[in-house]
Amino acid sequence: MLDRIFILLAGTLICLANFTNISSSQSDNYPLQTEFPNHMLYQGQIQDKVIALTFDDGPDQKYTPEILDILDKHQIKATFFLMGSRVAKHPDVAKRMVNEGHVIGNHTYWHPNLAEADIHQMEWEINQTNNQIYQATGQTTQWFRAPYGALNEQQVLGLGFMGYKGIGWSIDTEDWKGPGQSVITDQVINNVHPGAIILMHNAGHWTQDLSGTVDALDELIPMLKSHGYRFVTVPEMWQLNHHGQPSSHHADEKLSNEERGYSDK
């Protein structure tokens, strides 16, 4: 009897130790989400096999339409973090994103490293971008991603004061380096997890080759589906992480404009 008690006690201690290690790991990997859970999200702390595809630095006329075509082919909704300067050049592409049911986020106007900027520059970058998004789509957004993921605590608090929620990522495909389809696919498949937010790019410098992103996306979506994963938008992931919702392939359709992070200006 004593042996069984000791075994049970040892098992309990091991479970507690593992839980502590997991919590510590999450805190180490995403300290801003841990400290500011109502302002920042890098991954959903959930058990459901859901993932969010996100794309940065667009829109453009080259890769973005191809990515939108693939998402439409597979009936997947994604989240696009847009640069204001590029929305100004390609408003029709931004409008297409909204018309096809995708979520738009703010990715600053000129893509500066905000770690080297003050709070006033951050506010200018965000406000100018939201103005361009509104002019192109008739909507604004509360979702923000900092270029390079560079944010400090003061800026996170500033985001909250401005009514924005900061979004990071838990899987970086590093597709901007142009590694090719197989490398990008392996990077996702080898690191995928419930609640993952995947970072990809739908535009970039004119010298960047993002064809590997386009090809990988067409392969990844059915592959991830076959592994039991369901695709959600960032607003859906936020809802699941903070409030929890029943799993539904049509959850995005049930979100109001406010819940999606959109509003009339």
mmCIF file with all atom_site columns, N, CA, C and O in Angstrom, residues 233-255:
data_model
loop_
_atom_site.group_PDB
_atom_site.id
_atom_site.type_symbol
_atom_site.label_atom_id
_atom_site.label_alt_id
_atom_site.label_comp_id
_atom_site.label_asym_id
_atom_site.label_entity_id
_atom_site.label_seq_id
_atom_site.pdbx_PDB_ins_code
_atom_site.Cartn_x
_atom_site.Cartn_y
_atom_site.Cartn_z
_atom_site.occupancy
_atom_site.B_iso_or_equiv
_atom_site.pdbx_formal_charge
_atom_site.auth_seq_id
_atom_site.auth_comp_id
_atom_site.auth_asym_id
_atom_site.auth_atom_id
_atom_site.pdbx_PDB_model_num
ATOM 1  N N  . THR A 1 233 ? -9.053  32.681 -38.342 1.00 0.00 ? 233 THR A N  1
ATOM 2  C CA . THR A 1 233 ? -8.453  34.006 -38.454 1.00 0.00 ? 233 THR A CA 1
ATOM 3  C C  . THR A 1 233 ? -7.910  34.436 -37.097 1.00 0.00 ? 233 THR A C  1
ATOM 4  O O  . THR A 1 233 ? -8.188  33.813 -36.067 1.00 0.00 ? 233 THR A O  1
ATOM 5  N N  . VAL A 1 234 ? -7.162  35.525 -37.077 1.00 0.00 ? 234 VAL A N  1
ATOM 6  C CA . VAL A 1 234 ? -6.637  36.034 -35.812 1.00 0.00 ? 234 VAL A CA 1
ATOM 7  C C  . VAL A 1 234 ? -7.757  36.409 -34.835 1.00 0.00 ? 234 VAL A C  1
ATOM 8  O O  . VAL A 1 234 ? -7.670  36.079 -33.647 1.00 0.00 ? 234 VAL A O  1
ATOM 9  N N  . PRO A 1 235 ? -8.832  37.096 -35.270 1.00 0.00 ? 235 PRO A N  1
ATOM 10 C CA . PRO A 1 235 ? -9.921  37.358 -34.324 1.00 0.00 ? 235 PRO A CA 1
ATOM 11 C C  . PRO A 1 235 ? -10.511 36.089 -33.728 1.00 0.00 ? 235 PRO A C  1
ATOM 12 O O  . PRO A 1 235 ? -10.838 36.045 -32.534 1.00 0.00 ? 235 PRO A O  1
ATOM 13 N N  . GLU A 1 236 ? -10.652 35.045 -34.542 1.00 0.00 ? 236 GLU A N  1
ATOM 14 C CA . GLU A 1 236 ? -11.161 33.776 -34.015 1.00 0.00 ? 236 GLU A CA 1
ATOM 15 C C  . GLU A 1 236 ? -10.190 33.181 -33.000 1.00 0.00 ? 236 GLU A C  1
ATOM 16 O O  . GLU A 1 236 ? -10.613 32.659 -31.959 1.00 0.00 ? 236 GLU A O  1
ATOM 17 N N  . MET A 1 237 ? -8.895  33.240 -33.307 1.00 0.00 ? 237 MET A N  1
ATOM 18 C CA . MET A 1 237 ? -7.905  32.703 -32.379 1.00 0.00 ? 237 MET A CA 1
ATOM 19 C C  . MET A 1 237 ? -7.930  33.474 -31.065 1.00 0.00 ? 237 MET A C  1
ATOM 20 O O  . MET A 1 237 ? -7.806  32.890 -29.986 1.00 0.00 ? 237 MET A O  1
ATOM 21 N N  . TRP A 1 238 ? -8.100  34.776 -31.160 1.00 0.00 ? 238 TRP A N  1
ATOM 22 C CA . TRP A 1 238 ? -8.190  35.597 -29.952 1.00 0.00 ? 238 TRP A CA 1
ATOM 23 C C  . TRP A 1 238 ? -9.392  35.171 -29.116 1.00 0.00 ? 238 TRP A C  1
ATOM 24 O O  . TRP A 1 238 ? -9.292  35.011 -27.897 1.00 0.00 ? 238 TRP A O  1
ATOM 25 N N  . GLN A 1 239 ? -10.531 34.984 -29.769 1.00 0.00 ? 239 GLN A N  1
ATOM 26 C CA . GLN A 1 239 ? -11.739 34.569 -29.065 1.00 0.00 ? 239 GLN A CA 1
ATOM 27 C C  . GLN A 1 239 ? -11.552 33.206 -28.402 1.00 0.00 ? 239 GLN A C  1
ATOM 28 O O  . GLN A 1 239 ? -11.942 33.004 -27.245 1.00 0.00 ? 239 GLN A O  1
ATOM 29 N N  . LEU A 1 240 ? -10.964 32.276 -29.130 1.00 0.00 ? 240 LEU A N  1
ATOM 30 C CA . LEU A 1 240 ? -10.725 30.941 -28.577 1.00 0.00 ? 240 LEU A CA 1
ATOM 31 C C  . LEU A 1 240 ? -9.778  30.993 -27.395 1.00 0.00 ? 240 LEU A C  1
ATOM 32 O O  . LEU A 1 240 ? -9.956  30.298 -26.396 1.00 0.00 ? 240 LEU A O  1
ATOM 33 N N  . ASN A 1 241 ? -8.762  31.822 -27.491 1.00 0.00 ? 241 ASN A N  1
ATOM 34 C CA . ASN A 1 241 ? -7.753  31.901 -26.436 1.00 0.00 ? 241 ASN A CA 1
ATOM 35 C C  . ASN A 1 241 ? -8.300  32.555 -25.175 1.00 0.00 ? 241 ASN A C  1
ATOM 36 O O  . ASN A 1 241 ? -7.966  32.153 -24.065 1.00 0.00 ? 241 ASN A O  1
ATOM 37 N N  . HIS A 1 242 ? -9.152  33.559 -25.347 1.00 0.00 ? 242 HIS A N  1
ATOM 38 C CA . HIS A 1 242 ? -9.613  34.323 -24.192 1.00 0.00 ? 242 HIS A CA 1
ATOM 39 C C  . HIS A 1 242 ? -10.965 33.876 -23.651 1.00 0.00 ? 242 HIS A C  1
ATOM 40 O O  . HIS A 1 242 ? -11.237 34.032 -22.468 1.00 0.00 ? 242 HIS A O  1
ATOM 41 N N  . HIS A 1 243 ? -11.806 33.353 -24.529 1.00 0.00 ? 243 HIS A N  1
ATOM 42 C CA . HIS A 1 243 ? -13.159 33.012 -24.091 1.00 0.00 ? 243 HIS A CA 1
ATOM 43 C C  . HIS A 1 243 ? -13.555 31.583 -24.403 1.00 0.00 ? 243 HIS A C  1
ATOM 44 O O  . HIS A 1 243 ? -14.403 31.031 -23.716 1.00 0.00 ? 243 HIS A O  1
ATOM 45 N N  . GLY A 1 244 ? -12.970 31.020 -25.458 1.00 0.00 ? 244 GLY A N  1
ATOM 46 C CA . GLY A 1 244 ? -13.341 29.671 -25.865 1.00 0.00 ? 244 GLY A CA 1
ATOM 47 C C  . GLY A 1 244 ? -14.653 29.673 -26.620 1.00 0.00 ? 244 GLY A C  1
ATOM 48 O O  . GLY A 1 244 ? -15.596 30.363 -26.254 1.00 0.00 ? 244 GLY A O  1
ATOM 49 N N  . GLN A 1 245 ? -14.700 28.948 -27.694 1.00 0.00 ? 245 GLN A N  1
ATOM 50 C CA . GLN A 1 245 ? -15.924 28.806 -28.477 1.00 0.00 ? 245 GLN A CA 1
ATOM 51 C C  . GLN A 1 245 ? -16.017 27.382 -28.983 1.00 0.00 ? 245 GLN A C  1
ATOM 52 O O  . GLN A 1 245 ? -14.990 26.731 -29.180 1.00 0.00 ? 245 GLN A O  1
ATOM 53 N N  . PRO A 1 246 ? -17.218 26.884 -29.201 1.00 0.00 ? 246 PRO A N  1
ATOM 54 C CA . PRO A 1 246 ? -17.350 25.557 -29.810 1.00 0.00 ? 246 PRO A CA 1
ATOM 55 C C  . PRO A 1 246 ? -16.689 25.538 -31.173 1.00 0.00 ? 246 PRO A C  1
ATOM 56 O O  . PRO A 1 246 ? -16.768 26.522 -31.911 1.00 0.00 ? 246 PRO A O  1
ATOM 57 N N  . SER A 1 247 ? -16.035 24.449 -31.504 1.00 0.00 ? 247 SER A N  1
ATOM 58 C CA . SER A 1 247 ? -15.392 24.327 -32.800 1.00 0.00 ? 247 SER A CA 1
ATOM 59 C C  . SER A 1 247 ? -16.435 24.419 -33.904 1.00 0.00 ? 247 SER A C  1
ATOM 60 O O  . SER A 1 247 ? -17.474 23.778 -33.839 1.00 0.00 ? 247 SER A O  1
ATOM 61 N N  . SER A 1 248 ? -16.143 25.231 -34.914 1.00 0.00 ? 248 SER A N  1
ATOM 62 C CA . SER A 1 248 ? -17.082 25.388 -36.021 1.00 0.00 ? 248 SER A CA 1
ATOM 63 C C  . SER A 1 248 ? -16.331 25.854 -37.251 1.00 0.00 ? 248 SER A C  1
ATOM 64 O O  . SER A 1 248 ? -15.523 26.761 -37.178 1.00 0.00 ? 248 SER A O  1
ATOM 65 N N  . HIS A 1 249 ? -16.602 25.221 -38.365 1.00 0.00 ? 249 HIS A N  1
ATOM 66 C CA . HIS A 1 249 ? -15.987 25.632 -39.617 1.00 0.00 ? 249 HIS A CA 1
ATOM 67 C C  . HIS A 1 249 ? -16.560 26.960 -40.098 1.00 0.00 ? 249 HIS A C  1
ATOM 68 O O  . HIS A 1 249 ? -16.021 27.565 -41.010 1.00 0.00 ? 249 HIS A O  1
ATOM 69 N N  . HIS A 1 250 ? -17.661 27.389 -39.493 1.00 0.00 ? 250 HIS A N  1
ATOM 70 C CA . HIS A 1 250 ? -18.298 28.623 -39.929 1.00 0.00 ? 250 HIS A CA 1
ATOM 71 C C  . HIS A 1 250 ? -18.233 29.691 -38.845 1.00 0.00 ? 250 HIS A C  1
ATOM 72 O O  . HIS A 1 250 ? -18.995 30.648 -38.875 1.00 0.00 ? 250 HIS A O  1
ATOM 73 N N  . ALA A 1 251 ? -17.301 29.541 -37.908 1.00 0.00 ? 251 ALA A N  1
ATOM 74 C CA . ALA A 1 251 ? -17.228 30.491 -36.799 1.00 0.00 ? 251 ALA A CA 1
ATOM 75 C C  . ALA A 1 251 ? -16.977 31.901 -37.295 1.00 0.00 ? 251 ALA A C  1
ATOM 76 O O  . ALA A 1 251 ? -17.528 32.864 -36.773 1.00 0.00 ? 251 ALA A O  1
ATOM 77 N N  . ASP A 1 252 ? -16.154 32.040 -38.342 1.00 0.00 ? 252 ASP A N  1
ATOM 78 C CA . ASP A 1 252 ? -15.838 33.370 -38.846 1.00 0.00 ? 252 ASP A CA 1
ATOM 79 C C  . ASP A 1 252 ? -17.069 34.073 -39.368 1.00 0.00 ? 252 ASP A C  1
ATOM 80 O O  . ASP A 1 252 ? -17.210 35.286 -39.248 1.00 0.00 ? 252 ASP A O  1
ATOM 81 N N  . GLU A 1 253 ? -18.011 33.287 -39.935 1.00 0.00 ? 253 GLU A N  1
ATOM 82 C CA . GLU A 1 253 ? -19.211 33.892 -40.470 1.00 0.00 ? 253 GLU A CA 1
ATOM 83 C C  . GLU A 1 253 ? -20.104 34.427 -39.357 1.00 0.00 ? 253 GLU A C  1
ATOM 84 O O  . GLU A 1 253 ? -20.932 35.307 -39.593 1.00 0.00 ? 253 GLU A O  1
ATOM 85 N N  . LYS A 1 254 ? -19.941 33.908 -38.144 1.00 0.00 ? 254 LYS A N  1
ATOM 86 C CA . LYS A 1 254 ? -20.797 34.305 -37.037 1.00 0.00 ? 254 LYS A CA 1
ATOM 87 C C  . LYS A 1 254 ? -20.269 35.533 -36.322 1.00 0.00 ? 254 LYS A C  1
ATOM 88 O O  . LYS A 1 254 ? -20.947 36.125 -35.503 1.00 0.00 ? 254 LYS A O  1
ATOM 89 N N  . LEU A 1 255 ? -19.015 35.935 -36.614 1.00 0.00 ? 255 LEU A N  1
ATOM 90 C CA . LEU A 1 255 ? -18.444 37.086 -35.949 1.00 0.00 ? 255 LEU A CA 1
ATOM 91 C C  . LEU A 1 255 ? -19.028 38.363 -36.543 1.00 0.00 ? 255 LEU A C  1
ATOM 92 O O  . LEU A 1 255 ? -19.152 38.513 -37.748 1.00 0.00 ? 255 LEU A O  1
#
